Coordinates of N, CA and C in Angstrom, one line a residue:
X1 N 0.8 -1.2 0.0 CA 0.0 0.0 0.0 C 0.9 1.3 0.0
X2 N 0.3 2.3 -0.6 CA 1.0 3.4 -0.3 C 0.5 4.9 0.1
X3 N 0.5 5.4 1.1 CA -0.4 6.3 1.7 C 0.3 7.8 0.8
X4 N -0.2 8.9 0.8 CA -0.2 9.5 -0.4 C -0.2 10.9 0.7
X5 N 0.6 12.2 0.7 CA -0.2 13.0 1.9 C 0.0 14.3 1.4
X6 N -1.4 15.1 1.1 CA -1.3 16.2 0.2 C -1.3 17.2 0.9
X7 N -0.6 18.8 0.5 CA -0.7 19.9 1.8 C -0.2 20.9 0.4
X8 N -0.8 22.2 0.9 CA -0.6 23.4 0.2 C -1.8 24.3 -1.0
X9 N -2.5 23.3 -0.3 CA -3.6 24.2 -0.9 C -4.4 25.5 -0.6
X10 N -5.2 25.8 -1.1 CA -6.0 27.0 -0.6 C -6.6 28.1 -1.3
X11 N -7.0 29.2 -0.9 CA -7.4 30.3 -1.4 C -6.4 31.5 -2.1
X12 N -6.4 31.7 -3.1 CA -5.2 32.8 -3.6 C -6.3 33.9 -4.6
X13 N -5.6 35.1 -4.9 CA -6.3 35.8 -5.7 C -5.5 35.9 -7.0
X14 N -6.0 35.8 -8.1 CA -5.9 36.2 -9.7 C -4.7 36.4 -9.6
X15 N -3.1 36.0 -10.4 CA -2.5 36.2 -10.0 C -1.2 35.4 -9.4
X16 N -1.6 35.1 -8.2 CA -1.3 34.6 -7.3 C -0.2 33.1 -7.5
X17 N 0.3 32.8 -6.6 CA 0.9 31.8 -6.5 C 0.6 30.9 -5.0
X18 N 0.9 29.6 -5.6 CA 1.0 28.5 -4.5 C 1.5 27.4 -5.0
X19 N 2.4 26.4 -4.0 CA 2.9 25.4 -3.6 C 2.5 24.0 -3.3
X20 N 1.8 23.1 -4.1 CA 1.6 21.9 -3.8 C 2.3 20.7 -3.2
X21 N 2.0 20.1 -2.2 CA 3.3 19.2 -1.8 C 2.7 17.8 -2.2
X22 N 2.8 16.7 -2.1 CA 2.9 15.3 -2.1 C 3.6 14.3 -1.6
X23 N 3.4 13.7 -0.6 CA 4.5 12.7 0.1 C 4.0 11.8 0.4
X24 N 4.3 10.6 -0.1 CA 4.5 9.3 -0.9 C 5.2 8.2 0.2
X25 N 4.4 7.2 1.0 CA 4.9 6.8 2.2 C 4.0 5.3 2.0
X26 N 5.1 4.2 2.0 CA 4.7 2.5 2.3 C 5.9 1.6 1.9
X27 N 5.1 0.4 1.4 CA 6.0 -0.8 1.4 C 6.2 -1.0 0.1
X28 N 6.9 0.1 -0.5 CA 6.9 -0.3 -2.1 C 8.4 -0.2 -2.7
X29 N 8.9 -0.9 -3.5 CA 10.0 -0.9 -3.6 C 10.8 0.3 -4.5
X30 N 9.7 1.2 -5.3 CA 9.9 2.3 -5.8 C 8.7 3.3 -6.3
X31 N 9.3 4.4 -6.9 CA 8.0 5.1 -7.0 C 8.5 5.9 -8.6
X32 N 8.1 5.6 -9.8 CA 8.9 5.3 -11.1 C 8.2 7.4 -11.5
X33 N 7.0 7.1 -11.1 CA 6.5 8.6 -11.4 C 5.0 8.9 -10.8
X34 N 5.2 10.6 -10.6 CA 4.5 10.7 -9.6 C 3.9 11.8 -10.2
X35 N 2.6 12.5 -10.0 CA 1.9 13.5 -10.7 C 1.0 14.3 -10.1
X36 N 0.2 15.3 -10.6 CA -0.7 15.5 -10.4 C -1.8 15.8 -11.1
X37 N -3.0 16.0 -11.2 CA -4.3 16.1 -11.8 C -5.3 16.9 -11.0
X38 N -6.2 17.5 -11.5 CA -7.0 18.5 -10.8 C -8.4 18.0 -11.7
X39 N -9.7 18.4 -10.9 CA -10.7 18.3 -11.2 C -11.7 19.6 -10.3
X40 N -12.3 19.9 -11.9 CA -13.3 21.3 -11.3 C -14.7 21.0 -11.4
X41 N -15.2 21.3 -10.9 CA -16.9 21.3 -10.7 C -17.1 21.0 -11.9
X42 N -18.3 19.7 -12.3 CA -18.9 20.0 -13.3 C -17.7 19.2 -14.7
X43 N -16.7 19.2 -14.3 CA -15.6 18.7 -15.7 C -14.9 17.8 -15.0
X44 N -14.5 17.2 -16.0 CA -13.6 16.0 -16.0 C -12.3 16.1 -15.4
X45 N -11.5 14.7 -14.7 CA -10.3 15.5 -14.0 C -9.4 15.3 -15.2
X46 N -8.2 16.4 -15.3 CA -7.7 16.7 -16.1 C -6.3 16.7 -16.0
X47 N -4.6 16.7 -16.5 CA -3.8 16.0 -16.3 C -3.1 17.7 -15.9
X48 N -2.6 17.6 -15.3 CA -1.7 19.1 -14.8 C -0.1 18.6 -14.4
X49 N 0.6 17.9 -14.4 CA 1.7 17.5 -14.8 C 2.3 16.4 -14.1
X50 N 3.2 15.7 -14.9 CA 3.7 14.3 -14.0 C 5.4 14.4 -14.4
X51 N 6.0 13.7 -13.8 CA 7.4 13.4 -13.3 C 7.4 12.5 -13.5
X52 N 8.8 11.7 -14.0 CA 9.2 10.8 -13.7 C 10.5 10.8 -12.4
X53 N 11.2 9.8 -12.0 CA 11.7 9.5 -11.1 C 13.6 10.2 -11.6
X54 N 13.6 10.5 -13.0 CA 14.6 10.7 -13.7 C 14.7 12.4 -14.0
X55 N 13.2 12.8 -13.8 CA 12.5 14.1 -13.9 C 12.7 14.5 -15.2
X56 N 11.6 13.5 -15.9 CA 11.2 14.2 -17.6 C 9.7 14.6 -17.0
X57 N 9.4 15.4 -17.4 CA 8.4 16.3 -16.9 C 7.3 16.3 -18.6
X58 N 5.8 16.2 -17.6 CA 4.9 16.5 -19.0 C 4.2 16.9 -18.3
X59 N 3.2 18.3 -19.0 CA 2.7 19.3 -18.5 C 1.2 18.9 -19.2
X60 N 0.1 19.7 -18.6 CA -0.9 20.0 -19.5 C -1.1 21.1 -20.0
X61 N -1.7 21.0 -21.2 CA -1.6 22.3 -22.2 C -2.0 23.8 -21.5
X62 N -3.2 23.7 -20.3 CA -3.4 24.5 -19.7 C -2.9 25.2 -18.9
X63 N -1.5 24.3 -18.1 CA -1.0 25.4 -17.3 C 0.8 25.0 -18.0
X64 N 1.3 24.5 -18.9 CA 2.5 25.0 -19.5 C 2.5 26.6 -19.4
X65 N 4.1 26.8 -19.1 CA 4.5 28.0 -18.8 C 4.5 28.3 -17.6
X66 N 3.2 28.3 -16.9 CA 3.1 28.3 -15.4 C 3.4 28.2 -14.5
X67 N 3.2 26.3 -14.3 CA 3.6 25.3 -13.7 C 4.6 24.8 -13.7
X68 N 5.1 24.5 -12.4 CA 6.4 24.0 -12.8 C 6.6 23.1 -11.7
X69 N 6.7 21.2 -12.3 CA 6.6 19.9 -11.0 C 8.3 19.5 -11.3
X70 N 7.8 19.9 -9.8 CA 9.7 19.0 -9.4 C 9.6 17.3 -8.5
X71 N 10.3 17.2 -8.4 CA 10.4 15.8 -7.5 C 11.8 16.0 -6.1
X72 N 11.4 15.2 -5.6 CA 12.7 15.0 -4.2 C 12.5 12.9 -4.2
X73 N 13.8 12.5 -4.8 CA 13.5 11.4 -4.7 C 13.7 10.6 -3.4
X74 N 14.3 11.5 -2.9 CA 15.2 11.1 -0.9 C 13.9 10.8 -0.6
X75 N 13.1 11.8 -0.6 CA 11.8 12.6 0.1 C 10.7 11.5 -0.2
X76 N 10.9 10.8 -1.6 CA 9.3 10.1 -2.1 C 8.2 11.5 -2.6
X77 N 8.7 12.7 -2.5 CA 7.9 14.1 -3.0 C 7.8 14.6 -4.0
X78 N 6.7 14.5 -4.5 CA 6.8 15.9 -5.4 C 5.6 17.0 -5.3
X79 N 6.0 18.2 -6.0 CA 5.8 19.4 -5.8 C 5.5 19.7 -7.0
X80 N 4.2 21.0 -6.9 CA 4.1 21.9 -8.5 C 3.7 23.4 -7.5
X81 N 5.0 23.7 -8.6 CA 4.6 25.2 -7.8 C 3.7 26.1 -9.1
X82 N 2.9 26.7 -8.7 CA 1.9 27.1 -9.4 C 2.1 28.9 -9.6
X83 N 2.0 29.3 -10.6 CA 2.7 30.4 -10.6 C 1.0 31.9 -11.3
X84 N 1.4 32.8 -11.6 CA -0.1 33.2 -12.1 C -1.2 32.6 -12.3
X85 N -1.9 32.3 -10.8 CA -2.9 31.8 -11.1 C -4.3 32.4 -11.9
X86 N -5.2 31.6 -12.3 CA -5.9 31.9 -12.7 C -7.1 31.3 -12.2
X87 N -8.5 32.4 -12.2 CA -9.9 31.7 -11.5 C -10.4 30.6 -12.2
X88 N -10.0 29.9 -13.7 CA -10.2 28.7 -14.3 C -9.1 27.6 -13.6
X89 N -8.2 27.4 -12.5 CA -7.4 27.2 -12.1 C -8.0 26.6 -11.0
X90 N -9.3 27.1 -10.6 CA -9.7 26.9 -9.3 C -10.4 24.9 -9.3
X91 N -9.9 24.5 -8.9 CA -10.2 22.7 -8.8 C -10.1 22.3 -7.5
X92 N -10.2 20.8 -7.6 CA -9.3 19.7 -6.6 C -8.0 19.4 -7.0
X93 N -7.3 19.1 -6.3 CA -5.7 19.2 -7.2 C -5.8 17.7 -6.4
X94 N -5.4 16.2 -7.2 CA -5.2 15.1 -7.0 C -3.8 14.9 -6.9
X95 N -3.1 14.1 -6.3 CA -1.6 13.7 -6.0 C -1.6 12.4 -6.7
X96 N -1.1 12.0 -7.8 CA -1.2 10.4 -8.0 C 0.1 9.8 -8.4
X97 N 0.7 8.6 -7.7 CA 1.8 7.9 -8.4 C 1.7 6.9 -8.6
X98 N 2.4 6.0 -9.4 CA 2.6 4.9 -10.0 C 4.1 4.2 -8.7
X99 N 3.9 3.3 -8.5 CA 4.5 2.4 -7.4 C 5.2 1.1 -7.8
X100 N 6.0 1.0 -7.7 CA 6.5 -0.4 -8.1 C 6.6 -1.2 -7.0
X101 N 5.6 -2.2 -7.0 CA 5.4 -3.6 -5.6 C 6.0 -4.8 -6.9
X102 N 5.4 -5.6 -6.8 CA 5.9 -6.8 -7.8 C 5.4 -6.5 -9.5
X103 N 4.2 -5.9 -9.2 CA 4.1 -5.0 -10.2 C 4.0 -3.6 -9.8
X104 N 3.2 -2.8 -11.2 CA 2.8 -1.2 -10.7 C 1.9 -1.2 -10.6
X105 N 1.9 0.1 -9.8 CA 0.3 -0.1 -8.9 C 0.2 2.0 -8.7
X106 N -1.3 2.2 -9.0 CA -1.3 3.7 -9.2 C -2.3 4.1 -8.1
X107 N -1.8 4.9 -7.2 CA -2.8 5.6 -6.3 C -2.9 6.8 -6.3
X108 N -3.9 7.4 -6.0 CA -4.7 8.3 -5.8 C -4.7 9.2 -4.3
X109 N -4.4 10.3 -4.3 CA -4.5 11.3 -3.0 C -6.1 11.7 -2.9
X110 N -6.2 12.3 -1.7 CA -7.7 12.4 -1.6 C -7.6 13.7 -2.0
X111 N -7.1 14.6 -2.3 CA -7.3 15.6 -3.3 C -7.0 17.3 -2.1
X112 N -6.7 18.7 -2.6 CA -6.6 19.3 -1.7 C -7.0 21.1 -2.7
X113 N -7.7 21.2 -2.1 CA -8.7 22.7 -2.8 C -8.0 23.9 -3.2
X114 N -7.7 24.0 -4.3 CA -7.2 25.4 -5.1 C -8.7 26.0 -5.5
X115 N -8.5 27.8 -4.6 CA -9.2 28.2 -5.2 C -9.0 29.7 -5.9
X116 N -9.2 29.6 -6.7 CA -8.3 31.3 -7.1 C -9.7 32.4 -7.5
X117 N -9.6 33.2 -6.8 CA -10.9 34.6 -6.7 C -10.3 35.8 -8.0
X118 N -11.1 36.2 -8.7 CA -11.0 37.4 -9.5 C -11.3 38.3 -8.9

């Protein structure tokens, strides 16, 4: 299993910036790549950027330029620090990684509230 622990969410205005964390904690023998994804009211959840463990980085088209996801592989973390936000920005922000047990195995964070005000 791998317990998943999200922090750095919140309220920001137009603009604005914030710091997503992720930390990645169990019995797994690695963690190949780790991501994030956001979901807004009403729409589909949608891919906001993933890492690999090597740190090739793929963004979604929406917040390229913006966004920018790092990793701490000591840590089992990663991070997207969110830069000009925007009120279409406003979601659930999901933490998800892929795990290596005997196979791979993808979990899900319980998700942590970006909300950005005009």
């Amino acid at each position: 299993q791998v317990q998943l622990v999200e922090s750095g969410g919140g309220l920001v205005q137009t603009g604005g910036s914030l710091r997503l964390s992720c930390v990645a904690s169990g019995n797994f023998f690695s963690i190949p790549l780790m991501g994030w994804h956001r979901q807004a009211p009403g729409k589909q959840r949608e891919l906001v950027a993933t890492i690999t463990r090597g740190g090739v980085t793929n963004y979604g088209d929406s917040v390229k330029g913006r966004f920018t996801i790092s990793i701490d592989t000591e840590k089992n973390t990663v991070y997207v620090q969110m830069n000009s936000l925007k009120p279409e920005d406003t979601a659930v922000y999901f933490c998800n990684v892929r795990a290596k047990f005997v196979s791979y195995q993808d979990y899900w964070g319980q998700g942590t509230q970006v909300t950005v005000s005009s």
